[in-house]
PDB file of C-alpha atoms in Angstrom:
ATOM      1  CA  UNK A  22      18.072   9.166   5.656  1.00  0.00           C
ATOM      2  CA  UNK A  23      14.831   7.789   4.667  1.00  0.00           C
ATOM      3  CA  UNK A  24      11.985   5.234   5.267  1.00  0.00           C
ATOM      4  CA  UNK A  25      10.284   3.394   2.716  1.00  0.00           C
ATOM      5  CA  UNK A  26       6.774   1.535   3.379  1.00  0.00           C
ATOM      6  CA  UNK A  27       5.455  -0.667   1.121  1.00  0.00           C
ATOM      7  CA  UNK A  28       7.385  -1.739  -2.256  1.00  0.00           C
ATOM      8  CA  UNK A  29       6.462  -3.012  -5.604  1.00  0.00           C
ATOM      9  CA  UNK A  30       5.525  -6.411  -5.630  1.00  0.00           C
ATOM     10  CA  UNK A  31       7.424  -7.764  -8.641  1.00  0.00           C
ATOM     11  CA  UNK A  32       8.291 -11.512  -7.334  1.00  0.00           C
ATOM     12  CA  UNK A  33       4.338 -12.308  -7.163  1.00  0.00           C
ATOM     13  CA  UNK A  34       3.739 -10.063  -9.992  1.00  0.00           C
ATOM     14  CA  UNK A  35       6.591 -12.205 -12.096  1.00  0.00           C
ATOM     15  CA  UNK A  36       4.758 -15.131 -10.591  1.00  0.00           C
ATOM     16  CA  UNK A  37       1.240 -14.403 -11.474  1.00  0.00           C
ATOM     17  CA  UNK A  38       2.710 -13.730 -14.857  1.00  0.00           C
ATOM     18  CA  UNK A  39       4.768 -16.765 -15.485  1.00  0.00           C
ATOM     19  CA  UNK A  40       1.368 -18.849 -14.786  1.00  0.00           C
ATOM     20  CA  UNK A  41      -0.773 -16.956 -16.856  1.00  0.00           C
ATOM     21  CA  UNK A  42       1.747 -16.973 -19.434  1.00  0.00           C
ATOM     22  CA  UNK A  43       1.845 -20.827 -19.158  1.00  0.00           C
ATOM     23  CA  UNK A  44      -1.511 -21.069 -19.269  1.00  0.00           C
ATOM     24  CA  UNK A  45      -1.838 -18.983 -22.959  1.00  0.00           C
ATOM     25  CA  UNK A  46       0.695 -21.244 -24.730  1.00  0.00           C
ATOM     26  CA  UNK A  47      -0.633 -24.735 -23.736  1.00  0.00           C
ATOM     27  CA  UNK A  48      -3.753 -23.081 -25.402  1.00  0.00           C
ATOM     28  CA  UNK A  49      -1.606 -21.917 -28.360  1.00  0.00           C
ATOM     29  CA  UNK A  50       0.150 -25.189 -28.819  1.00  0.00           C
ATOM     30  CA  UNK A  51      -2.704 -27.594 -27.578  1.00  0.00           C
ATOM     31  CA  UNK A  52      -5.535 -27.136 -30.281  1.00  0.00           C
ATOM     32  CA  UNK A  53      -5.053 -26.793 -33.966  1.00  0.00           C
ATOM     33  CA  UNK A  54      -8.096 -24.306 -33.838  1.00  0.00           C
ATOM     34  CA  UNK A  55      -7.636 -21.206 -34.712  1.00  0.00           C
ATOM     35  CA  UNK A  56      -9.425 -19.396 -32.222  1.00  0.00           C
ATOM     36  CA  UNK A  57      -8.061 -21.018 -29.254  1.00  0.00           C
ATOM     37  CA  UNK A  58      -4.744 -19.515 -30.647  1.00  0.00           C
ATOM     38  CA  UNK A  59      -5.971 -16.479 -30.483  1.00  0.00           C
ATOM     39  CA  UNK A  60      -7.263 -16.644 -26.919  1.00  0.00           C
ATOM     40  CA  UNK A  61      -4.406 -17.869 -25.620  1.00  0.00           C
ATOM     41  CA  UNK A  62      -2.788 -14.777 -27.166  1.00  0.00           C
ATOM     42  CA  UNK A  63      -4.736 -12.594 -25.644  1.00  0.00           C
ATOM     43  CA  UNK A  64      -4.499 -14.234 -22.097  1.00  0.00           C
ATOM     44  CA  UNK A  65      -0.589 -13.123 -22.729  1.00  0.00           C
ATOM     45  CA  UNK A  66      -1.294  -9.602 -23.787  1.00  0.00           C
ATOM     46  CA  UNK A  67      -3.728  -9.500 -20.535  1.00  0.00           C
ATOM     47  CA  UNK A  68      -0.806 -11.179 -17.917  1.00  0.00           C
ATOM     48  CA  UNK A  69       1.720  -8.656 -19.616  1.00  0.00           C
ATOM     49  CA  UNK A  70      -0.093  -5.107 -19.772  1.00  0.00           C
ATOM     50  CA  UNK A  71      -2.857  -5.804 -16.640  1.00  0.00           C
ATOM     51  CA  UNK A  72      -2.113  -8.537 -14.376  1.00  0.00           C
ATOM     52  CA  UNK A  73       1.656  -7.925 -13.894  1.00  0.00           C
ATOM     53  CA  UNK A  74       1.676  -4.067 -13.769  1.00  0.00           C
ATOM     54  CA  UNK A  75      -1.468  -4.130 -11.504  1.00  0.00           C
ATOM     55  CA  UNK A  76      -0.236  -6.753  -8.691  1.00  0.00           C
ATOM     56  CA  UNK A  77       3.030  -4.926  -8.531  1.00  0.00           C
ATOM     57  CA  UNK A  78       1.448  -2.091  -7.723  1.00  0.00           C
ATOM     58  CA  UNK A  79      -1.592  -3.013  -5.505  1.00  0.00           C
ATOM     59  CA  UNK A  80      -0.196  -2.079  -2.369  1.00  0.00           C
ATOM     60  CA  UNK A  81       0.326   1.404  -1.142  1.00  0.00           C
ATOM     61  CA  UNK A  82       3.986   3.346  -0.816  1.00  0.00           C
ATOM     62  CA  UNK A  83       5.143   5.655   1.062  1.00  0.00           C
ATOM     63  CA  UNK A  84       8.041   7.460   2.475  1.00  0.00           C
ATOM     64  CA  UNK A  85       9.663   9.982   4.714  1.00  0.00           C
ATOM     65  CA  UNK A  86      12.939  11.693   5.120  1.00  0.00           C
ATOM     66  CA  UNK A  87      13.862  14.638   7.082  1.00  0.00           C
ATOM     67  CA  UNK A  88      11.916  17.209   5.384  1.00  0.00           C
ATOM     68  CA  UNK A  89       9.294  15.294   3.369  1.00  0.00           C
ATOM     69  CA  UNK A  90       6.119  12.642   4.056  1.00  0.00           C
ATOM     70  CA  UNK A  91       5.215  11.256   0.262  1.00  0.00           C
ATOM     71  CA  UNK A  92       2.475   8.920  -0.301  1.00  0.00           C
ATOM     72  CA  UNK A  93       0.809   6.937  -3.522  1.00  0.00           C
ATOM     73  CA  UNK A  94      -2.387   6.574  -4.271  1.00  0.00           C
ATOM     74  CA  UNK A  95      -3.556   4.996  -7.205  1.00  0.00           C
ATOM     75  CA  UNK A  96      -7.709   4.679  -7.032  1.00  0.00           C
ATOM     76  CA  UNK A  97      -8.071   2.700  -9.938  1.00  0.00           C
ATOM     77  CA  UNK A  98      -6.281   0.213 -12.190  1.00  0.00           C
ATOM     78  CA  UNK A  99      -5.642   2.504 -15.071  1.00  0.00           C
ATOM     79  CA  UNK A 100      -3.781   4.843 -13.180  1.00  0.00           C
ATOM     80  CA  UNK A 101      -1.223   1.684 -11.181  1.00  0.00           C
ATOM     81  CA  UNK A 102      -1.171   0.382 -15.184  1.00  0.00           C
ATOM     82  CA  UNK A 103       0.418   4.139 -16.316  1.00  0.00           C
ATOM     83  CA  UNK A 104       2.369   4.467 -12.929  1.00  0.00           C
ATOM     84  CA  UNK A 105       4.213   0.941 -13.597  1.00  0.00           C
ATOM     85  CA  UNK A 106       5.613   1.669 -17.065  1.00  0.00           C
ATOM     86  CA  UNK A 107       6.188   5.412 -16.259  1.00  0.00           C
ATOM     87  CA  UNK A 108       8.505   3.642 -13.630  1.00  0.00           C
ATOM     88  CA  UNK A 109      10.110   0.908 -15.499  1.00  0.00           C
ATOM     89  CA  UNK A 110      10.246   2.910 -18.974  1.00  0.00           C
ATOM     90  CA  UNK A 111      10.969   6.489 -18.152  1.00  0.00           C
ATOM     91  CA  UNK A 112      11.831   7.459 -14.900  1.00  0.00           C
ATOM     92  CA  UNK A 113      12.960   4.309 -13.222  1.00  0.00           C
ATOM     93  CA  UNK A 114      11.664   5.504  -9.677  1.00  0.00           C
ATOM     94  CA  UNK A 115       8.324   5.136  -7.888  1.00  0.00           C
ATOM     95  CA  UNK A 116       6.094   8.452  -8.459  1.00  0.00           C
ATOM     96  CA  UNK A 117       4.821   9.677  -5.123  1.00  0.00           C
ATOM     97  CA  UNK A 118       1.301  11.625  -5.914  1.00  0.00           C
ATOM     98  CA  UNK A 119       1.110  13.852  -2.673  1.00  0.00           C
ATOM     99  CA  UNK A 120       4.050  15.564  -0.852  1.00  0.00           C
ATOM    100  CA  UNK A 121       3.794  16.786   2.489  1.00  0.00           C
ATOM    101  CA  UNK A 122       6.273  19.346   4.494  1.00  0.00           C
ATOM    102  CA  UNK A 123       7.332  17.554   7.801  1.00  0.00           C
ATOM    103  CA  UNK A 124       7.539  21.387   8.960  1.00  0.00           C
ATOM    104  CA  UNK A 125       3.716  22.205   8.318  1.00  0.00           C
ATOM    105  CA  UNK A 126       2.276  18.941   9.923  1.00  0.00           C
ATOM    106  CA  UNK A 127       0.359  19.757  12.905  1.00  0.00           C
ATOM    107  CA  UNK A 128       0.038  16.406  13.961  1.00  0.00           C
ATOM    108  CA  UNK A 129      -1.161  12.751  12.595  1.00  0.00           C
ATOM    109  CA  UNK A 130      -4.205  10.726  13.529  1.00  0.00           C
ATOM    110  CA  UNK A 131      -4.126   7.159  13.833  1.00  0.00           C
ATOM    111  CA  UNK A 132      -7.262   5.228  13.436  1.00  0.00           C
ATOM    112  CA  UNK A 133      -8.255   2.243  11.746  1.00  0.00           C
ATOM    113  CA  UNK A 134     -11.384   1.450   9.222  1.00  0.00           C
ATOM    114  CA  UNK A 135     -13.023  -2.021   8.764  1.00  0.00           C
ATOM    115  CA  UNK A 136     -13.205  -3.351   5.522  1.00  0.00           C
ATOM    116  CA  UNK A 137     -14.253  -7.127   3.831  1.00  0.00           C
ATOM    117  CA  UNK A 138     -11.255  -8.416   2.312  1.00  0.00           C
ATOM    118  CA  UNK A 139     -12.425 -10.383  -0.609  1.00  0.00           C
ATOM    119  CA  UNK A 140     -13.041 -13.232  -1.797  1.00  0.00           C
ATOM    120  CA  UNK A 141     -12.800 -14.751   1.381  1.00  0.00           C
ATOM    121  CA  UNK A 142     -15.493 -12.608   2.647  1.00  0.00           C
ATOM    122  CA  UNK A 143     -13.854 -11.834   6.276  1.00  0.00           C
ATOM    123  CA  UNK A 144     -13.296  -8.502   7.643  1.00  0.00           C
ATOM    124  CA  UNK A 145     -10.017  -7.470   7.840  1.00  0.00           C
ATOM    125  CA  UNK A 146      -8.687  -4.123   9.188  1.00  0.00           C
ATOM    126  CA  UNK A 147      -6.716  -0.881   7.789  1.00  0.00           C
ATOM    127  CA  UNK A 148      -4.718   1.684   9.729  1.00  0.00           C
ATOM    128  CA  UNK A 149      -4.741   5.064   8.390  1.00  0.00           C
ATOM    129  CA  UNK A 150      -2.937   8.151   9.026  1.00  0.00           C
ATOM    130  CA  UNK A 151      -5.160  11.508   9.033  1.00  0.00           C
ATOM    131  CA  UNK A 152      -2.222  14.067   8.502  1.00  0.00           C
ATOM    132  CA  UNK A 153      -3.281  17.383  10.227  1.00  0.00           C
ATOM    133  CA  UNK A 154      -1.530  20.418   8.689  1.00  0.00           C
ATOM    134  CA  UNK A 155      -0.882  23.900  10.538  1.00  0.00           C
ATOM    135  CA  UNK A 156      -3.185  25.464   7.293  1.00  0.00           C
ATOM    136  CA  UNK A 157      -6.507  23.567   8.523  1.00  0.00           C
ATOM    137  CA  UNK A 158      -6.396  20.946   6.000  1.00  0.00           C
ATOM    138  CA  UNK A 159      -6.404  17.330   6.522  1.00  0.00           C
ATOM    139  CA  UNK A 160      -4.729  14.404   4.333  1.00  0.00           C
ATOM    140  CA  UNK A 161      -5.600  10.845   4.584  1.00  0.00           C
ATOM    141  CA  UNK A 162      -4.403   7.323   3.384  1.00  0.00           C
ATOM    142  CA  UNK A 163      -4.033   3.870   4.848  1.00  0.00           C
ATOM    143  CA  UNK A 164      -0.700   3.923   6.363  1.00  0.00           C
ATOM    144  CA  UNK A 165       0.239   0.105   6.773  1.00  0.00           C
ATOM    145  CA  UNK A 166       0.817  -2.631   4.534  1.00  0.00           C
ATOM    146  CA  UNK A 167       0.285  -6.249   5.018  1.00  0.00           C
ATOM    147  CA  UNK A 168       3.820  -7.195   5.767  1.00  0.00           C
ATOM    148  CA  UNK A 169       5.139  -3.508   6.431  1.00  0.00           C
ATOM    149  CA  UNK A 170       4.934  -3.547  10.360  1.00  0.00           C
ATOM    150  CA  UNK A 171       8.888  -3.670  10.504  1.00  0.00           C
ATOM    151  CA  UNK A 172       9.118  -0.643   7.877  1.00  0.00           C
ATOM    152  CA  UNK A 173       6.328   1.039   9.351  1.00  0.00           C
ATOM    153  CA  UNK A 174       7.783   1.183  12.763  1.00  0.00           C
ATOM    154  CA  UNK A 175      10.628   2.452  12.048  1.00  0.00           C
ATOM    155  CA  UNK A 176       9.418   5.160   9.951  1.00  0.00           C
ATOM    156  CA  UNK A 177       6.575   6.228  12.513  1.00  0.00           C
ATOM    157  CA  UNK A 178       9.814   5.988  15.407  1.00  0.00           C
ATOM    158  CA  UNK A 179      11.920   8.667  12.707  1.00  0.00           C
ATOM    159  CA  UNK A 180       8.867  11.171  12.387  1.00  0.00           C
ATOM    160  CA  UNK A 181       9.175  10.628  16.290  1.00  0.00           C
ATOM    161  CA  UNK A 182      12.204  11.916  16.468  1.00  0.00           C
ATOM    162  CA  UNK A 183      11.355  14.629  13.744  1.00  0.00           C
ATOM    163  CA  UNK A 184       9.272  16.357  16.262  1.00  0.00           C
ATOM    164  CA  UNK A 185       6.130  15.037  14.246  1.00  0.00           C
ATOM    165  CA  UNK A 186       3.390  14.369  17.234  1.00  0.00           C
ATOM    166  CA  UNK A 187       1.050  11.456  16.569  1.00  0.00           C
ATOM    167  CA  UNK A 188      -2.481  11.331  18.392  1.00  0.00           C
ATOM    168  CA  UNK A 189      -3.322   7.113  18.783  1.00  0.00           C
ATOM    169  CA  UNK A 190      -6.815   7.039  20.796  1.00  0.00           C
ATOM    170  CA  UNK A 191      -6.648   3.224  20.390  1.00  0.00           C
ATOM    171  CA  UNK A 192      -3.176   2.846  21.149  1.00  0.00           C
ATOM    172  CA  UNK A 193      -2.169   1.225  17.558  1.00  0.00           C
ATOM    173  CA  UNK A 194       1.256   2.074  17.227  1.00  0.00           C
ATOM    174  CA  UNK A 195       1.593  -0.032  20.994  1.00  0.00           C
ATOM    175  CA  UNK A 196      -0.160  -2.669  19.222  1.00  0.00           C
ATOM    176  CA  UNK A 197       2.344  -3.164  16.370  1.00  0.00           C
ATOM    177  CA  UNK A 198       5.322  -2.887  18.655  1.00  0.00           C
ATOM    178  CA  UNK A 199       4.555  -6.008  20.726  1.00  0.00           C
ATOM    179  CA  UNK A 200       3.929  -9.266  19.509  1.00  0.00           C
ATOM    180  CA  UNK A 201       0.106  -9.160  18.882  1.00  0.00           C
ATOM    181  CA  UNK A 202      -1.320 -10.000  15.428  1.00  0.00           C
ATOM    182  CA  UNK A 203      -2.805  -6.346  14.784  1.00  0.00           C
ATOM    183  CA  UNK A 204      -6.161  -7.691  13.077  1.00  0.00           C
ATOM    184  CA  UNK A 205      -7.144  -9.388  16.607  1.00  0.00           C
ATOM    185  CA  UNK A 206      -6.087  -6.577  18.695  1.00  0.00           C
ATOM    186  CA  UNK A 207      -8.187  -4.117  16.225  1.00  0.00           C
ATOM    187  CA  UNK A 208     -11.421  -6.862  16.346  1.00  0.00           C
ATOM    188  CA  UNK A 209     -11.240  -6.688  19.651  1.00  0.00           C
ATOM    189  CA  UNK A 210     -11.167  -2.782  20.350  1.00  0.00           C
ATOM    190  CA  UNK A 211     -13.751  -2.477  17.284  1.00  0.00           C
ATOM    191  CA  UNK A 212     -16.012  -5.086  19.621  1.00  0.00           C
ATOM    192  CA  UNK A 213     -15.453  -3.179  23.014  1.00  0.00           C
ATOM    193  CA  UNK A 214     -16.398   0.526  20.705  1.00  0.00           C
ATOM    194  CA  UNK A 215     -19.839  -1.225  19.696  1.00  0.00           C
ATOM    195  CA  UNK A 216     -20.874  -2.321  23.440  1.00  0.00           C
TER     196      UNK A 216
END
């Protein structure tokens, strides 16, 4: 058995690229000019090898089963770009950067980090896992997607039952459990911490 959180996003990837696509042939077919042709070309080649590979992969993945925790992390667009076609040309499944031995986690931190969340310019809030190991050393990623709470809770309740011990000082995992919108219950614990 495993849990997957977090997926590539190829229906708004597809999307983004249908519209950008659009977008490059009304150019091509619009002008007579030559170099409008050529820009609308190159708004293809952009939607094709950038913008579709990079939204699909934007948001993090990870996954557990009964011996393993594995986690993505792509820190810049290059290396999503490279991760995308390794997936859809070569190996034809997501590549998981770290691997972690359910048997030599100590136990996981919860916590959460502020960030701005452009271009709106509001704050939002990520939840992150610290991943304590029985060597001394310490992993960390964000741990939650957008619209992951259902995955995420599940996989969280099978490390549970894994014998995997989480430490949650602000009570987070509680938080996505009930009903609350996470982003005012972690505003409002952020406010109380700054008093």
């Amino acid at each position: 058995m495993k849990y997957v959180v977090g997926k590539p996003k190829l229906k708004t990837a597809f999307t983004a690229l249908v519209a950008i696509c659009f977008v490059g042939l009304t150019l091509c077919m619009s002008t007579a000019w030559q170099g409008m042709n050529i820009v609308g070309v190159i708004i293809i080649l952009i939607g094709v090898f950038i913008v579709f590979p990079g939204i699909s992969y934007c948001e993090l993945m990870w996954k557990v089963n009964q011996k393993t925790l594995q986690y993505t992390y792509h820190d810049n667009m290059l290396m999503k770009i490279s991760s995308f076609f390794k997936h859809l040309l070569h190996t034809h499944r997501l590549e998981y950067q770290m691997t972690i031995e359910l048997s030599q986690i100590d136990y996981i931190a919860i916590t959460y980090a502020k960030v701005p969340r452009l271009p709106y310019g509001a704050i939002g809030y990520d939840v992150w896992f610290h991943v304590h190991m029985y060597d001394g050393s310490i992993y960390s990623f964000i741990a939650l997607t957008l619209s992951g709470r259902k995955d995420f809770n599940q996989a969280v309740d099978f490390m549970k039952e894994q014998g995997i011990h989480f430490k949650d000082g602000y009570h987070i995992l509680d938080a996505l459990h009930s009903h609350e919108h996470l982003s005012y219950y972690l505003e409002r614990i952020d406010k109380e911490q700054s008093k």
